[in-house]
C-alpha positions as semicolon CSV with decimal commas, in nm:
position;residue;x (nm);y (nm);z (nm)
1;M;0,652;-2,003;-0,698
2;V;0,584;-1,928;-0,321
3;C;0,233;-1,760;-0,267
4;M;0,140;-1,591;0,078
5;D;-0,175;-1,411;0,190
6;G;-0,003;-1,102;0,270
7;F;-0,287;-0,945;0,505
8;I;-0,388;-1,248;0,681
9;L;-0,037;-1,384;0,769
10;T;0,145;-1,043;0,840
11;H;-0,156;-0,912;1,092
12;V;-0,223;-1,220;1,296
13;Y;-0,021;-1,475;1,480
14;E;-0,056;-1,845;1,601
15;P;0,150;-2,102;1,806
16;V;0,428;-2,244;1,588
17;E;0,641;-2,570;1,681
18;L;1,001;-2,498;1,571
19;L;1,212;-2,766;1,424
20;D;1,522;-2,917;1,616
21;K;1,812;-2,651;1,503
22;E;2,057;-2,922;1,446
23;L;1,838;-3,158;1,260
24;A;1,728;-2,833;1,031
25;R;2,111;-2,787;0,957
26;E;2,144;-3,131;0,852
27;F;1,850;-3,119;0,632
28;L;1,941;-2,805;0,443
29;P;2,238;-2,784;0,209
30;P;2,546;-2,597;0,328
31;F;2,522;-2,198;0,318
32;R;2,731;-2,073;0,051
33;P;2,653;-1,704;-0,014
34;E;2,724;-1,598;-0,370
35;S;2,976;-1,325;-0,418
36;I;2,875;-1,088;-0,705
37;L;3,246;-0,981;-0,746
38;D;3,451;-1,282;-0,790
39;P;3,738;-1,293;-1,027
40;S;3,732;-1,676;-1,049
41;D;3,370;-1,680;-1,148
42;P;3,264;-1,375;-1,366
43;K;2,912;-1,288;-1,444
44;T;2,750;-1,029;-1,652
45;F;2,446;-0,848;-1,507
46;G;2,159;-0,670;-1,698
47;A;2,263;-0,826;-2,013
48;F;1,997;-0,916;-2,279
49;A;1,947;-1,224;-2,500
50;D;1,893;-1,170;-2,858
51;P;1,666;-1,387;-3,092
52;T;1,947;-1,612;-3,149
53;T;1,951;-1,782;-2,790
54;Y;1,652;-1,634;-2,619
55;T;1,420;-1,935;-2,692
56;E;1,693;-2,171;-2,548
57;F;1,733;-1,972;-2,228
58;R;1,356;-1,975;-2,194
59;Y;1,323;-2,358;-2,277
60;L;1,596;-2,419;-2,001
61;Q;1,377;-2,228;-1,761
62;F;1,064;-2,445;-1,861
63;E;1,279;-2,780;-1,836
64;A;1,398;-2,688;-1,483
65;Q;1,032;-2,639;-1,353
66;Q;0,926;-2,954;-1,502
67;K;1,211;-3,147;-1,330
68;A;1,121;-2,961;-0,997
69;L;0,782;-3,162;-1,002
70;E;0,958;-3,491;-0,894
71;K;1,223;-3,298;-0,683
72;I;0,939;-3,136;-0,470
73;E;0,778;-3,467;-0,388
74;K;1,110;-3,636;-0,300
75;V;1,220;-3,350;-0,073
76;A;0,866;-3,360;0,105
77;K;0,923;-3,731;0,172
78;E;1,274;-3,668;0,307
79;F;1,136;-3,401;0,518
80;E;0,882;-3,634;0,674
81;E;1,147;-3,904;0,754
82;I;1,387;-3,664;0,945
83;F;1,109;-3,447;1,139
84;G;0,802;-3,675;1,123
85;R;0,583;-3,412;0,954
86;Y;0,431;-3,455;0,637
87;Y;0,263;-3,148;0,472
88;G;0,218;-3,283;0,129
89;G;0,441;-3,248;-0,173
90;L;0,264;-3,103;-0,497
91;L;-0,077;-3,135;-0,319
92;D;-0,241;-3,198;0,010
93;S;-0,590;-3,338;0,065
94;Y;-0,859;-3,373;0,344
95;H;-1,149;-3,619;0,304
96;A;-1,092;-3,627;-0,068
97;E;-1,094;-4,000;-0,111
98;D;-1,465;-4,027;-0,123
99;A;-1,580;-3,687;-0,185
100;Q;-1,841;-3,589;-0,440
101;I;-1,767;-3,242;-0,409
102;L;-1,428;-3,144;-0,405
103;I;-1,294;-2,792;-0,301
104;V;-0,947;-2,695;-0,473
105;T;-0,770;-2,395;-0,336
106;M;-0,452;-2,282;-0,158
107;G;-0,329;-2,065;0,097
108;S;-0,450;-1,965;0,465
109;V;-0,810;-2,022;0,397
110;I;-0,742;-2,391;0,441
111;G;-0,815;-2,400;0,793
112;T;-1,154;-2,260;0,766
113;I;-1,251;-2,496;0,501
114;K;-1,150;-2,787;0,712
115;D;-1,365;-2,685;0,986
116;A;-1,642;-2,632;0,747
117;I;-1,591;-2,978;0,609
118;D;-1,605;-3,143;0,937
119;A;-1,937;-2,981;1,015
120;M;-2,081;-3,096;0,664
121;R;-1,938;-3,455;0,685
122;A;-2,116;-3,472;1,024
123;E;-2,456;-3,382;0,823
124;G;-2,366;-3,659;0,580
125;K;-2,241;-3,442;0,293
126;K;-1,938;-3,599;0,094
127;V;-1,738;-3,282;0,064
128;G;-1,342;-3,291;0,049
129;L;-1,064;-3,076;-0,003
130;V;-0,737;-3,071;-0,236
131;K;-0,486;-2,805;-0,140
132;V;-0,245;-2,698;-0,422
133;R;0,097;-2,675;-0,248
134;S;0,292;-2,596;-0,578
135;Y;0,151;-2,363;-0,816
136;R;0,439;-2,330;-1,037
137;P;0,531;-2,580;-1,161
138;F;0,174;-2,679;-1,188
139;P;0,104;-3,031;-1,091
140;V;-0,119;-3,148;-1,379
141;Q;-0,077;-3,510;-1,346
142;A;-0,118;-3,509;-0,967
143;L;-0,434;-3,301;-0,987
144;R;-0,596;-3,515;-1,254
145;K;-0,523;-3,836;-1,029
146;A;-0,652;-3,653;-0,715
147;L;-0,979;-3,496;-0,878
148;K;-1,089;-3,766;-1,120
149;D;-1,368;-3,918;-0,907
150;A;-1,552;-3,633;-0,790
151;S;-1,873;-3,528;-0,941
152;I;-1,808;-3,152;-0,940
153;I;-1,492;-2,940;-0,848
154;A;-1,541;-2,591;-0,685
155;V;-1,222;-2,379;-0,709
156;L;-1,188;-2,102;-0,448
157;E;-0,907;-1,847;-0,479
158;K;-0,790;-1,496;-0,358
159;D;-0,734;-1,357;-0,687
160;V;-0,888;-1,241;-1,023
161;A;-0,760;-1,207;-1,364
162;I;-0,922;-0,894;-1,493
163;G;-1,063;-0,978;-1,837
164;G;-1,069;-1,349;-1,746
165;E;-1,148;-1,563;-1,461
166;A;-0,855;-1,636;-1,194
167;G;-0,540;-1,805;-1,231
168;L;-0,612;-2,147;-1,060
169;V;-0,950;-2,222;-1,204
170;T;-0,808;-2,134;-1,563
171;D;-0,511;-2,347;-1,514
172;L;-0,721;-2,652;-1,379
173;K;-0,956;-2,630;-1,662
174;A;-0,670;-2,616;-1,916
175;A;-0,510;-2,940;-1,714
176;F;-0,850;-3,145;-1,766
177;Y;-0,892;-3,033;-2,131
178;N;-0,693;-3,311;-2,295
179;S;-0,766;-3,578;-2,054
180;S;-1,076;-3,800;-2,012
181;I;-1,188;-3,634;-1,723
182;R;-1,507;-3,435;-1,768
183;T;-1,601;-3,335;-1,427
184;P;-1,763;-2,987;-1,424
185;I;-1,540;-2,712;-1,269
186;I;-1,672;-2,383;-1,138
187;G;-1,464;-2,097;-0,981
188;F;-1,501;-1,840;-0,693
189;T;-1,313;-1,554;-0,599
190;A;-1,332;-1,434;-0,236
191;G;-1,107;-1,279;0,044
192;L;-0,949;-1,018;-0,185
193;G;-0,742;-0,750;0,023
194;G;-0,785;-0,974;0,332
195;R;-1,154;-0,966;0,364
196;D;-1,254;-1,270;0,589
197;I;-1,360;-1,595;0,428
198;T;-1,589;-1,769;0,680
199;I;-1,753;-2,114;0,727
200;K;-2,085;-1,968;0,595
201;D;-1,912;-1,870;0,271
202;I;-1,779;-2,221;0,252
203;R;-2,128;-2,377;0,278
204;K;-2,236;-2,128;0,006
205;I;-1,964;-2,265;-0,217
206;V;-2,107;-2,628;-0,143
207;E;-2,477;-2,525;-0,209
208;K;-2,387;-2,388;-0,528
209;A;-2,160;-2,685;-0,626
210;E;-2,471;-2,901;-0,555
211;A;-2,693;-2,706;-0,765
212;A;-2,428;-2,699;-1,039
213;R;-2,419;-3,081;-1,057
214;K;-2,742;-3,044;-1,227
215;K;-2,702;-2,735;-1,413
216;I;-2,427;-2,481;-1,427
217;E;-2,565;-2,117;-1,387
218;S;-2,230;-1,955;-1,351
219;E;-1,890;-2,089;-1,443
220;F;-1,727;-1,823;-1,225
221;E;-1,841;-1,571;-0,956
222;F;-1,736;-1,329;-0,681
223;L;-1,863;-1,501;-0,385
224;D;-1,837;-1,222;-0,126
225;L;-1,943;-0,923;-0,334
226;R;-2,112;-0,666;-0,131
227;M;-2,383;-0,531;-0,387
228;E;-2,431;-0,218;-0,133
229;I;-2,113;-0,083;-0,215
230;L;-2,142;-0,096;-0,586
């Protein structure tokens, strides 16, 4: 699943260091465009599966996603070997090794969080970041390993599930449920519709996480809600 912050990434620009074109061609598989009308490889479109086979079709999709967990890590390492860049496979982290408070998120807010962490680290606060690079397939085992030593986990995301909480925090709680990890998890929604998430907002998350280590007042909240608009 590819997730992109539409407003932020389509209305701003930044310098990009492009890869060498020839190396990129060597890394990528050959381009073989699929022809819809090919007598040697007939296809059916718009068909449906009845109850006799539908479960098996869905299982094959599920199985393919599970196999992708290992493949994603492998390709990330191959990319690093060729281009000298490693962006993480399923996850990426920043000052997470000794962090007591870990922020879990994904997307374009990462840069702001890193700046906030640098400032708070200079103040002696053990704050770290775990970035989810693969939301589907969801990296359950990798997250358990990356988050097991934190004293509290704060999940920040730019979505909300009406009638529930939000996607990432819900999935993370489910991932921990059958494990031995009992680290408290609190969730925050912010930045909906492209609203800026600032360093001040990240500090607010950390303050709330510090308080939640003693007592959780709210499991999930809208971080940047403007009460004057309501």
